[in-house]
Coordinates of C-alpha atoms in Angstrom, one line a residue:
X864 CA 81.5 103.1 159.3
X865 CA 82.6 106.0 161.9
X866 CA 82.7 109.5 160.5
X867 CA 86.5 109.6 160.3
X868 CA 86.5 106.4 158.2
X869 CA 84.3 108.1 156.1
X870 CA 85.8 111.2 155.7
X871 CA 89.3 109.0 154.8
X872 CA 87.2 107.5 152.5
X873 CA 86.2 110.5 150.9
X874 CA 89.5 112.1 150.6
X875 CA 91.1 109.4 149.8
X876 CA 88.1 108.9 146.3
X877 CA 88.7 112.8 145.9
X878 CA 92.7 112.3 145.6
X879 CA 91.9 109.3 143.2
X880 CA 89.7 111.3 141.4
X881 CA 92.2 114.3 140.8
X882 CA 94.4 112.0 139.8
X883 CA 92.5 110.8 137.1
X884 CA 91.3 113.5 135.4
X885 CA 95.0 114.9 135.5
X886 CA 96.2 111.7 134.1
X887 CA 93.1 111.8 131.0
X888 CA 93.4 115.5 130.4
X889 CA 97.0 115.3 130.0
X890 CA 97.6 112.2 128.6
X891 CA 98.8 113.7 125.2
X892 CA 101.2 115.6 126.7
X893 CA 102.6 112.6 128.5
X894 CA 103.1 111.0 125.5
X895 CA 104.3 114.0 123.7
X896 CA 107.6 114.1 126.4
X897 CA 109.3 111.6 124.8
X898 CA 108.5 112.4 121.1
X899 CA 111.2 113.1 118.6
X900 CA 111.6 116.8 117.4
X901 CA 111.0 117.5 113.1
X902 CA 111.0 119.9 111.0
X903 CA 107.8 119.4 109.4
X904 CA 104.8 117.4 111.6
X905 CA 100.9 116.5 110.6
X906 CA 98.3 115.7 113.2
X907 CA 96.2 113.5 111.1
X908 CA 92.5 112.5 112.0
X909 CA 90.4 109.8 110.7
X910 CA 86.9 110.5 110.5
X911 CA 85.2 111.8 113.0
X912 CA 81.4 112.0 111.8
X913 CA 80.3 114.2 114.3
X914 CA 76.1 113.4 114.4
X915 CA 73.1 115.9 114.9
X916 CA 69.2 116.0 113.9
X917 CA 69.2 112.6 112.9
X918 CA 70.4 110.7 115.7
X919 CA 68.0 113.1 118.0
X920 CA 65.0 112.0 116.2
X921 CA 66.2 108.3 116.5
X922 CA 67.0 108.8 119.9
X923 CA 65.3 111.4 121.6
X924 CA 65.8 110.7 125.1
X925 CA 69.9 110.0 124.7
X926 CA 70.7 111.2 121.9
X927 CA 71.2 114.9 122.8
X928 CA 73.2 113.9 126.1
X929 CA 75.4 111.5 123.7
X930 CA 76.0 114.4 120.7
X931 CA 77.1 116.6 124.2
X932 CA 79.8 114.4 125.6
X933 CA 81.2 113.2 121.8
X934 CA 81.6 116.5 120.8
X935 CA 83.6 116.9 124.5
X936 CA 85.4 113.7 123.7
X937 CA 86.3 114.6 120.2
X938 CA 87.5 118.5 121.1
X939 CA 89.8 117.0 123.9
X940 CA 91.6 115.0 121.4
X941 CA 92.1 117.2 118.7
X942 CA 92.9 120.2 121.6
X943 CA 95.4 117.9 123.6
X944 CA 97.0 116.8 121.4
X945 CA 97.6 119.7 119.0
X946 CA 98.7 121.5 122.3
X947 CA 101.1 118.3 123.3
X948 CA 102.4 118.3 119.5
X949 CA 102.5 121.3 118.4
X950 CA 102.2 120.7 114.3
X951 CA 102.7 122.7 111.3
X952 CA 99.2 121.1 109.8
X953 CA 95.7 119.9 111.3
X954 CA 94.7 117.4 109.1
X955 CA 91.1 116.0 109.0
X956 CA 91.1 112.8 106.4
X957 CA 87.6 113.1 105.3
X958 CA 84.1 112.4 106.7
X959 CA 83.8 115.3 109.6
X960 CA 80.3 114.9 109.6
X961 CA 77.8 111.8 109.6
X962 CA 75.7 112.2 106.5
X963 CA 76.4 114.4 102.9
X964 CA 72.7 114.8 103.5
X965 CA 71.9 116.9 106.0
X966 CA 69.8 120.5 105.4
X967 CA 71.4 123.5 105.1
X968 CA 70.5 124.5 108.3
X969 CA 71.9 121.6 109.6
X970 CA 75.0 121.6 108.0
X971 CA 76.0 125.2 109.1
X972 CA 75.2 123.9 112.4
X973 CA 77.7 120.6 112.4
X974 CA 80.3 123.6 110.8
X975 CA 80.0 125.7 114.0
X976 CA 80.1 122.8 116.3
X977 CA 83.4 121.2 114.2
X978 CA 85.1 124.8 114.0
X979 CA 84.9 124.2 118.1
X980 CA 85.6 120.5 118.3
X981 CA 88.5 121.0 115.9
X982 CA 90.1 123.6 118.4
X983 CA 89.6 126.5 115.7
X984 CA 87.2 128.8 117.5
X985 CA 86.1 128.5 121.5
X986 CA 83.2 128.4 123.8
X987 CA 82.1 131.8 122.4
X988 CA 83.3 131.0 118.5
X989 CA 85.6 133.4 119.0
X990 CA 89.5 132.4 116.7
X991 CA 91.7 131.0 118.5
X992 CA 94.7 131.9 117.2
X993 CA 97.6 129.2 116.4
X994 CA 100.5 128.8 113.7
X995 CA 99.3 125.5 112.0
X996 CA 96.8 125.3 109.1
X997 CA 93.8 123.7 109.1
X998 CA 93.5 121.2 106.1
X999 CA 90.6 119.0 105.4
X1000 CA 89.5 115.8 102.7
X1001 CA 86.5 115.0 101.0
X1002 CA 84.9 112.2 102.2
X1003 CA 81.7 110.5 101.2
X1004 CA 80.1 111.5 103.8
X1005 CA 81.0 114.9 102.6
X1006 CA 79.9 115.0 99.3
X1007 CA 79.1 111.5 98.4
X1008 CA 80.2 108.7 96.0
X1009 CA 80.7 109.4 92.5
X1010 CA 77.2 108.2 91.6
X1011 CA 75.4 110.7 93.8
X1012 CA 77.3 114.2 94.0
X1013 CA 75.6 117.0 93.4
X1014 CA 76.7 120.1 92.6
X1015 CA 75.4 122.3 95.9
X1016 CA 77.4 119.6 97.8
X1017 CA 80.9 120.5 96.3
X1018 CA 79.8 124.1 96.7
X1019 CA 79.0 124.1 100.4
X1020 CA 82.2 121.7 101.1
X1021 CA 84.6 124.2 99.1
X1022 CA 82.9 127.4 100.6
X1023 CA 83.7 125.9 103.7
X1024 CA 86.2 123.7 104.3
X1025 CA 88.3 124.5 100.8
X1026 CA 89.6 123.2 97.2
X1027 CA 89.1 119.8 96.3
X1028 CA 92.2 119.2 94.9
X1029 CA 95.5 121.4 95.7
X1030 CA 99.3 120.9 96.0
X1031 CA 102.1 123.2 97.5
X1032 CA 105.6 122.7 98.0
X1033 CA 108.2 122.9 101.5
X1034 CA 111.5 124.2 100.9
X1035 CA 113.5 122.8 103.7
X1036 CA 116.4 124.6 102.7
X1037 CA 115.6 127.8 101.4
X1038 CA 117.0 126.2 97.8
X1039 CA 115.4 128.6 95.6
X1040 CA 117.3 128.2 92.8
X1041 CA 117.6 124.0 93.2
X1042 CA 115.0 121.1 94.0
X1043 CA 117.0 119.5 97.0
X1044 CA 115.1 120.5 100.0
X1045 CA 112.0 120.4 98.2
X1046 CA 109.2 118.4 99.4
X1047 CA 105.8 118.3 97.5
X1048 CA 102.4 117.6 99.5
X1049 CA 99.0 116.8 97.4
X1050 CA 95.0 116.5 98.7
X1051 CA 93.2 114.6 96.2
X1052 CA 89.3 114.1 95.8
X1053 CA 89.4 110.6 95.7
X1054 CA 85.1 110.9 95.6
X1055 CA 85.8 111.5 91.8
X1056 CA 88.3 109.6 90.2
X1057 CA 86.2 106.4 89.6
X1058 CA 83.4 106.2 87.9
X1059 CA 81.5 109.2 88.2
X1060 CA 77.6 110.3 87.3
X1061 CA 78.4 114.6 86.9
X1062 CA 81.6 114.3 84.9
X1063 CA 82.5 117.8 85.4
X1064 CA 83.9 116.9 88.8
X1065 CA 85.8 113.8 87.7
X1066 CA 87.0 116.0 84.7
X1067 CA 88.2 118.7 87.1
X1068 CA 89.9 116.2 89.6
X1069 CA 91.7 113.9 86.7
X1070 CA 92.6 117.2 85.1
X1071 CA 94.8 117.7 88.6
X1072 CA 95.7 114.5 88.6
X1073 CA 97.2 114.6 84.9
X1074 CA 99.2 117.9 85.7
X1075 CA 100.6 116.4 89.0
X1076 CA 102.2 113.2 86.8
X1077 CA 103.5 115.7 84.2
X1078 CA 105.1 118.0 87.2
X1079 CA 106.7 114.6 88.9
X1080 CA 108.3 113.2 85.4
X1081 CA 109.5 116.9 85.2
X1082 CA 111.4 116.3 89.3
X1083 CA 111.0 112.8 90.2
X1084 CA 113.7 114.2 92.3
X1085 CA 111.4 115.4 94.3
X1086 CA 109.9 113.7 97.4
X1087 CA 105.5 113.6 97.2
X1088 CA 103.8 112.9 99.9
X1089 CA 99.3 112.1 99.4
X1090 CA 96.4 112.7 101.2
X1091 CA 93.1 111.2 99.6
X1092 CA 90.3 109.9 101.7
X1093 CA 90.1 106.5 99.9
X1094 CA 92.7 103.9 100.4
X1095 CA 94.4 102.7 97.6
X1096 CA 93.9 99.3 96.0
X1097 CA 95.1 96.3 97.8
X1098 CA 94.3 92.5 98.1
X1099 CA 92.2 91.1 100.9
X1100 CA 94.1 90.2 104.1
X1101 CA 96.4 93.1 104.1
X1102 CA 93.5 95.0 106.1
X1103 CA 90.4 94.5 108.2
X1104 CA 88.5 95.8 105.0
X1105 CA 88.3 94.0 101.9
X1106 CA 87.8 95.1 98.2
X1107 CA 84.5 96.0 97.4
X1108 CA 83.1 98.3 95.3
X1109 CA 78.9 98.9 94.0
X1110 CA 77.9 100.4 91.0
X1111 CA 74.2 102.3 90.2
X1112 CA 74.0 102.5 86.4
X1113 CA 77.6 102.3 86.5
X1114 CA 78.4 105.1 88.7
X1115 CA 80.1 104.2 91.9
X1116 CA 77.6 103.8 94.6
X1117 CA 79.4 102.4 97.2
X1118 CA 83.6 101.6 97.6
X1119 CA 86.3 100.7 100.0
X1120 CA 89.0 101.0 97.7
X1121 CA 89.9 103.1 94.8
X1122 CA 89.6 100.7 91.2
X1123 CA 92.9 98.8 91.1
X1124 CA 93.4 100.8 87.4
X1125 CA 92.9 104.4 89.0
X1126 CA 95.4 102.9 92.0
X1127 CA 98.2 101.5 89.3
X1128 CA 98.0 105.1 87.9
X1129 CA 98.5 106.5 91.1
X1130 CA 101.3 104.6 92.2
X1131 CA 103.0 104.5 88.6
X1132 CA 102.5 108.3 87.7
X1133 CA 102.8 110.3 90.6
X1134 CA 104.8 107.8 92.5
X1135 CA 104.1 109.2 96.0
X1136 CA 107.0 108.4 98.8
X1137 CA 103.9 108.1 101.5
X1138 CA 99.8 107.8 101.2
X1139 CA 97.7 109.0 103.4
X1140 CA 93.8 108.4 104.0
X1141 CA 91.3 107.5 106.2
X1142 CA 87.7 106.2 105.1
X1143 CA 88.3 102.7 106.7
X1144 CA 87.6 103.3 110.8
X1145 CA 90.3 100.6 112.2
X1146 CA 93.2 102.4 110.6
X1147 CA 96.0 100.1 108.7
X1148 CA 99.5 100.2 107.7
X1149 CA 100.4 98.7 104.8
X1150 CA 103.7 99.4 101.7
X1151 CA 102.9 99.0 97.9
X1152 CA 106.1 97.8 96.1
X1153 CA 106.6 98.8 92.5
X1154 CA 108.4 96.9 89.8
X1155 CA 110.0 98.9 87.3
X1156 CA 109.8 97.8 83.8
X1157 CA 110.6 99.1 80.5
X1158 CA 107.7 97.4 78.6
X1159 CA 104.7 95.8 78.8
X1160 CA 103.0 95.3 76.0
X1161 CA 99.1 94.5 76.3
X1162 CA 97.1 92.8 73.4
X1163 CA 94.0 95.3 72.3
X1164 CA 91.2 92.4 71.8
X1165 CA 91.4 91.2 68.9
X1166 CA 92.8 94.0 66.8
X1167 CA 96.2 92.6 66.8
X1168 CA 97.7 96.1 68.1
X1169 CA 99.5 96.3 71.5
X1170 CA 99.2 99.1 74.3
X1171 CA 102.7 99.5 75.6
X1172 CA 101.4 100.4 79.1
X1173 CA 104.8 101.1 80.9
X1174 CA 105.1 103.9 78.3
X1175 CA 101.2 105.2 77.6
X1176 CA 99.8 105.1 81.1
X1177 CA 100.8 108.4 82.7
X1178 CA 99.8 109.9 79.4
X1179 CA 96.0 108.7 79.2
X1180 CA 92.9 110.3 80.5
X1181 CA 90.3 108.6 82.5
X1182 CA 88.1 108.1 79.4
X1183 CA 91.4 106.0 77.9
X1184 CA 91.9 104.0 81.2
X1185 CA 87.9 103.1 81.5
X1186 CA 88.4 102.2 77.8
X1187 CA 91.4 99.7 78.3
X1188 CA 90.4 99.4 82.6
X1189 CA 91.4 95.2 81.7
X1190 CA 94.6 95.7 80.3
X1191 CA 95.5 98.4 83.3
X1192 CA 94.1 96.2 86.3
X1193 CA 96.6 93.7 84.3
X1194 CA 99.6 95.7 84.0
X1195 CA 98.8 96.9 87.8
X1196 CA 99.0 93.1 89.0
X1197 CA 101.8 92.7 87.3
X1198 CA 104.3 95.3 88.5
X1199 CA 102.4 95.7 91.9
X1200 CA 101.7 93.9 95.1
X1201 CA 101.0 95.2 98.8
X1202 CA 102.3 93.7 101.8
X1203 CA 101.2 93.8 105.8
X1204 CA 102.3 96.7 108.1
X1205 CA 104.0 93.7 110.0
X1206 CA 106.2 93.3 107.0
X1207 CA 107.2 96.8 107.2
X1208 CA 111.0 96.4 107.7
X1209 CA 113.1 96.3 104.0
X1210 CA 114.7 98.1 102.3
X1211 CA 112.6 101.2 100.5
X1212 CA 113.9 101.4 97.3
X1213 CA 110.7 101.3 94.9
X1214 CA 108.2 101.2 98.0
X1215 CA 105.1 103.6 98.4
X1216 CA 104.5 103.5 102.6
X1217 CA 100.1 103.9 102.8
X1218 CA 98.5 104.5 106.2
X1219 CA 94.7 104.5 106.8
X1220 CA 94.4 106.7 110.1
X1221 CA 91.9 105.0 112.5
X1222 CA 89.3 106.8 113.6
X1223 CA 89.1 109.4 116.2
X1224 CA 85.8 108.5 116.9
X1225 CA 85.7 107.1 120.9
X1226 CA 84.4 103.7 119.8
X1227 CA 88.0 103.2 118.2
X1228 CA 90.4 104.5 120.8
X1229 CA 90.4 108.0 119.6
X1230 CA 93.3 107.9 117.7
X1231 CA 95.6 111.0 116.4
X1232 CA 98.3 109.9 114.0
X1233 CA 101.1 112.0 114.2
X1234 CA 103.1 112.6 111.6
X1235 CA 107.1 113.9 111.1
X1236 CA 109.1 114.9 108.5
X1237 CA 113.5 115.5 108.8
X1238 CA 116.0 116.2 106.7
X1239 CA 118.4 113.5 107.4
X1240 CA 122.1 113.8 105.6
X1241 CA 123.5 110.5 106.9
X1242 CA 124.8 108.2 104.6
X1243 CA 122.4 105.7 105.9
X1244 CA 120.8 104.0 103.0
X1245 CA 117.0 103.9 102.3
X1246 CA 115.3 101.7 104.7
X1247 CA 111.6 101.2 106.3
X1248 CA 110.8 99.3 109.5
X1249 CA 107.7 98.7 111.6
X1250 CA 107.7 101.0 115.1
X1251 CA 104.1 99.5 116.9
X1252 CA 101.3 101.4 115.6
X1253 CA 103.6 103.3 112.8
X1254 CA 106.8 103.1 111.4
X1255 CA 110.5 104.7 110.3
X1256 CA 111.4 105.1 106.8
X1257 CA 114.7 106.9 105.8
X1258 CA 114.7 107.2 101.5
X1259 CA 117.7 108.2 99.3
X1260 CA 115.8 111.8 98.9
X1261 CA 117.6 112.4 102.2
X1262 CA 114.6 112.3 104.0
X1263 CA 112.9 110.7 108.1
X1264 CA 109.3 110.1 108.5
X1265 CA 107.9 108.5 111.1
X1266 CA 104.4 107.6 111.7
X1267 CA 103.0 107.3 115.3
X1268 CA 99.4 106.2 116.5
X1269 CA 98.3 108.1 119.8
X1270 CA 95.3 106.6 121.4
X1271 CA 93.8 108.6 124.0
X1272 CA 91.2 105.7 125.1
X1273 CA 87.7 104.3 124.4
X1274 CA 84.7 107.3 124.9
X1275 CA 83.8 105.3 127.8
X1276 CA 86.6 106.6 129.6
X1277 CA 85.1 109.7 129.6
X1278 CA 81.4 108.9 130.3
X1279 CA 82.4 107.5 133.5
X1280 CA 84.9 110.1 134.2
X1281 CA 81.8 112.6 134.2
X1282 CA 79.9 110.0 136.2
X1283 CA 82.5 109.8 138.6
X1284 CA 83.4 113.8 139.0
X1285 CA 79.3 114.2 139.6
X1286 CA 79.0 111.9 142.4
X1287 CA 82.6 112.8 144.1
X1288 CA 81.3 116.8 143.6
X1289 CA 78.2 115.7 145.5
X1290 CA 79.1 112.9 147.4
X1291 CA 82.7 113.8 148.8
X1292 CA 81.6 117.4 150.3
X1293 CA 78.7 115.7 152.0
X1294 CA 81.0 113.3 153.7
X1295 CA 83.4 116.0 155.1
X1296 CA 80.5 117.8 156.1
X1297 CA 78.8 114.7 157.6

């Protein structure tokens, strides 16, 4: 090769190049050009499980160049994209680290590195400042399971990353003295509303849990939207994971779905218009629909009394539903079932939307789920339907939400982006020089 071929070559790998790491680092944006304005919008991500001492004492030799470019990979998502969004709230659905049982010194350690990662605080952790809110979930690997909490877990998660349980309300229209306009949002330790070894914390969560049904029998009027790390209940097939739950002395040890009694509660109490959690990495879409019934009586053994569970349910505790668990699962089959995200598209009378976020981990695509709220007046009727990796859904509240999945691409992408930009920074100046 002469040395003007070679110096084509060259500029023509550096031109490539350029043009590749302007297409990755603004791929959000892209995207974001032909995205629909709201009045409300979520980023939402799944579970990112950032790593540390652990996987450097596995692997010592890769380990601390792998930790580097993940937490590079995992700061450009959550930094493009909030940038190319531009939300209200920054939600993280649970799981921001690897393990609930890392040292203290280790744990303030992953907090510093997420506060960076999560586009809260720079190279130099100094703020950076912003107008959304940060929001976070309790996952397991958080806190842990029911059957292993302990106490300085919950206090080192709520001195850091907030309440366990908390509401607050959007007034769309400045309707002080009504409830139209008025849209309720919910985080819910779902860690703690099965079976639980310290029942102080499934106390204090069902506690929240009981005023929430009392507040939406008060304004059912009034649009909820959820955010609990575990999904909700649903047969197999409807998602890559399938029901399963283990039990250590009879305290949860292990789950991938909430108990299908704690999940009839939800869905018959607090009747949510949307669900939102993360928990299971590839992410799901998926619609609950709820039959309304006036009665249903259940037998009590063999007592001869009848629990009229259409009428008793939102009122009991979760001592009462672990009491009568058969008789709820039984109720719940009954005036429950869950279909596909493909079967999204139907009308949305008595249908509870649930999306699992995928992960935002590289090994699934790094995924933001982007979330949008709207007042919408129309006389349009209430309707859901499937759009790719989300979904539309219009509801007699007078309401638009859409659900969108961004992926930004595999981590690979990024290794041997660095690759490349290493050679070409050493490579392409020795060629022109050549």
């Amino acid at each position: 090769m002469t040395r003007s071929q070679l110096r084509r070559v060259a500029i023509a790998f550096a031109l490539v190049l350029g043009a590749a790491n302007v297409y990755f680092y603004n791929y959000a944006a892209f995207l974001a050009l032909n995205h629909p304005g709201s009045d409300i919008r979520f980023n939402l991500y799944g579970d990112p499980q950032i790593e540390g001492d652990a996987k450097l004492k596995r692997e010592p030799t890769t380990g601390k160049y792998d930790l580097l470019v993940n937490d590079y990979y995992l700061q450009h998502i959550y930094a493009s994209t909030i940038a190319a969004f531009r939300p209200q709230y920054v939600v993280t659905m649970g799981d921001m680290f690897s393990s609930q049982r890392t040292n203290k010194e280790e744990y303030y350690k992953r907090i510093d590195r997420f506060k960076w990662i999560s586009h809260q605080v720079d190279a130099n952790m100094a703020p950076i400042s912003g107008s959304h809110a940060y929001l976070y979930l309790a996952g397991n690997h958080d806190i842990g399971y029911g059957g292993e909490t302990r106490a300085y877990q919950v206090n080192r998660y709520t001195n850091n990353f907030g309440p366990l349980n908390h509401d607050w309300m959007v007034d769309f229209h400045n309707a002080s003295q009504s409830s139209n306009g008025l849209h309720q949002f919910a985080i819910i330790n779902a860690m703690h509303l099965d079976k639980t070894r310290d029942e102080q914390f499934r106390n204090a969560t069902w506690q929240f849990l009981q005023q929430l049904a009392t507040q939406r029998s008060q304004h059912p009027e009034i649009p909820l939207a959820l955010f609990l790390h575990i999904p909700l209940n649903k047969p197999a097939g409807i998602c890559t994971t399938h029901p399963k739950t283990n039990y250590t002395d009879g305290f949860v040890k292990y789950q991938d779905y909430l108990s299908p009694a704690t999940s009839a509660y939800i869905l018959h109490c607090l009747a949510p218009t949307l669900v939102f959690n993360g928990h299971d990495h590839d992410g799901c879409l998926s619609a609950h629909k709820i039959r309304r019934t006036a009665s249903h009586p259940v037998a009590l053994g063999d007592s001869g009394n009848t629990l009229q569970i259409s009428d008793d349910l939102c009122r009991m505790n979760f001592t009462e539903i672990d009491t009568y668990q058969a008789e709820v699962e039984a109720f719940g089959e009954a005036t429950l079932s869950a279909v596909a995200g493909s079967d999204l598209t139907s009308t949305a009378d008595n249908l509870v939307a649930e999306v699992t976020v995928r992960s935002a981990m590289g090994a699934y695509g790094g995924v933001t789920g982007i979330f949008d709220i709207s007042r919408d007046d129309s006389s349009a009727g209430s309707h859901m339907r499937a759009l790719g990796r989300g979904f539309t859904l219009r509801t007699e509240h007078g309401y638009r939400y859409q659900y969108r999945e961004v992926r930004l691409g595999d981590h690979l992408i990024i290794r041997i982006l660095l690759v490349a930009n290493i050679l070409g920074a050493i490579a392409v100046p020795a060629a022109l020089l050549f």
